[in-house]
Amino acid sequence: QIGDDMKRFAKMIIQDTGCKPEDAPNIESIMRDFVFHSTLDWQSRTEFRDGAIEAFALLNADRPLFEERFRQIREKFDAVKQTHRD
C-alpha cells in the first residue's frame, strides 16, 4: 500500500508540476514537511495540485539548501541501514 501511494503521488506530482521524475520524491517530501505539515492522502485533488506547485517553487527557489538537506537525510538513513546489517 505505501509503495503504491508513493508511486501514485510521484505520478501526480510530475503531472501537476512538469518536474523531472528525479525531483518528484523531493517535492513530495517538501509537500509533507513544509506545505501541509502532514501526510498527503487527505487533500482534495485541487489541494494536492496546489501543494505540489508550491513545493516545486520552494525547491527551485532554494535548490542547494534542499539538496543538502536530502543528502544529509540519505546519509543518516544509510548509516542506520549499515548498523542493522552488522
PDB file of C-alpha atoms in Angstrom, residues 23-75:
ATOM      1  CA  ASP A  23      12.609  15.705  -8.458  1.00  0.00           C
ATOM      2  CA  ALA A  24       9.265  14.085  -7.564  1.00  0.00           C
ATOM      3  CA  PRO A  25      10.438  12.426  -4.299  1.00  0.00           C
ATOM      4  CA  ASN A  26      11.957  15.699  -3.107  1.00  0.00           C
ATOM      5  CA  ILE A  27       8.805  17.626  -3.990  1.00  0.00           C
ATOM      6  CA  GLU A  28       6.758  15.022  -2.137  1.00  0.00           C
ATOM      7  CA  SER A  29       8.954  15.459   0.934  1.00  0.00           C
ATOM      8  CA  ILE A  30       8.631  19.253   0.773  1.00  0.00           C
ATOM      9  CA  MET A  31       4.861  18.887   0.463  1.00  0.00           C
ATOM     10  CA  ARG A  32       4.768  16.732   3.612  1.00  0.00           C
ATOM     11  CA  ASP A  33       7.247  18.747   5.687  1.00  0.00           C
ATOM     12  CA  PHE A  34       6.778  22.364   4.598  1.00  0.00           C
ATOM     13  CA  VAL A  35       3.489  22.789   2.732  1.00  0.00           C
ATOM     14  CA  PHE A  36       0.980  20.541   4.524  1.00  0.00           C
ATOM     15  CA  HIS A  37       2.952  19.516   7.652  1.00  0.00           C
ATOM     16  CA  SER A  38       1.160  16.197   7.330  1.00  0.00           C
ATOM     17  CA  THR A  39       0.506  13.186   5.164  1.00  0.00           C
ATOM     18  CA  LEU A  40      -0.719  13.674   1.615  1.00  0.00           C
ATOM     19  CA  ASP A  41      -3.658  11.300   1.489  1.00  0.00           C
ATOM     20  CA  TRP A  42      -6.302  13.648   2.885  1.00  0.00           C
ATOM     21  CA  GLN A  43      -6.076  16.558   0.415  1.00  0.00           C
ATOM     22  CA  SER A  44      -8.556  17.068  -2.358  1.00  0.00           C
ATOM     23  CA  ARG A  45      -7.097  16.735  -5.838  1.00  0.00           C
ATOM     24  CA  THR A  46      -7.025  20.537  -6.169  1.00  0.00           C
ATOM     25  CA  GLU A  47      -5.278  20.977  -2.807  1.00  0.00           C
ATOM     26  CA  PHE A  48      -2.742  18.320  -3.777  1.00  0.00           C
ATOM     27  CA  ARG A  49      -2.048  20.030  -7.115  1.00  0.00           C
ATOM     28  CA  ASP A  50      -1.659  23.439  -5.469  1.00  0.00           C
ATOM     29  CA  GLY A  51       0.633  21.938  -2.833  1.00  0.00           C
ATOM     30  CA  ALA A  52       2.779  20.252  -5.473  1.00  0.00           C
ATOM     31  CA  ILE A  53       3.142  23.517  -7.370  1.00  0.00           C
ATOM     32  CA  GLU A  54       4.060  25.365  -4.165  1.00  0.00           C
ATOM     33  CA  ALA A  55       6.577  22.692  -3.168  1.00  0.00           C
ATOM     34  CA  PHE A  56       8.168  22.729  -6.629  1.00  0.00           C
ATOM     35  CA  ALA A  57       8.515  26.516  -6.392  1.00  0.00           C
ATOM     36  CA  LEU A  58      10.162  26.156  -2.968  1.00  0.00           C
ATOM     37  CA  LEU A  59      12.574  23.550  -4.322  1.00  0.00           C
ATOM     38  CA  ASN A  60      13.511  25.742  -7.273  1.00  0.00           C
ATOM     39  CA  ALA A  61      13.854  28.856  -5.114  1.00  0.00           C
ATOM     40  CA  ASP A  62      16.431  27.238  -2.829  1.00  0.00           C
ATOM     41  CA  ARG A  63      17.534  24.026  -4.502  1.00  0.00           C
ATOM     42  CA  PRO A  64      21.041  23.895  -2.929  1.00  0.00           C
ATOM     43  CA  LEU A  65      19.572  24.105   0.572  1.00  0.00           C
ATOM     44  CA  PHE A  66      17.027  21.346  -0.066  1.00  0.00           C
ATOM     45  CA  GLU A  67      19.526  19.116  -1.866  1.00  0.00           C
ATOM     46  CA  GLU A  68      21.898  19.382   1.103  1.00  0.00           C
ATOM     47  CA  ARG A  69      19.029  18.556   3.476  1.00  0.00           C
ATOM     48  CA  PHE A  70      18.068  15.481   1.445  1.00  0.00           C
ATOM     49  CA  ARG A  71      21.725  14.416   1.190  1.00  0.00           C
ATOM     50  CA  GLN A  72      22.046  14.562   4.987  1.00  0.00           C
ATOM     51  CA  ILE A  73      18.854  12.557   5.461  1.00  0.00           C
ATOM     52  CA  ARG A  74      20.047   9.891   2.996  1.00  0.00           C
ATOM     53  CA  GLU A  75      23.430   9.754   4.735  1.00  0.00           C
TER      54      GLU A  75
END
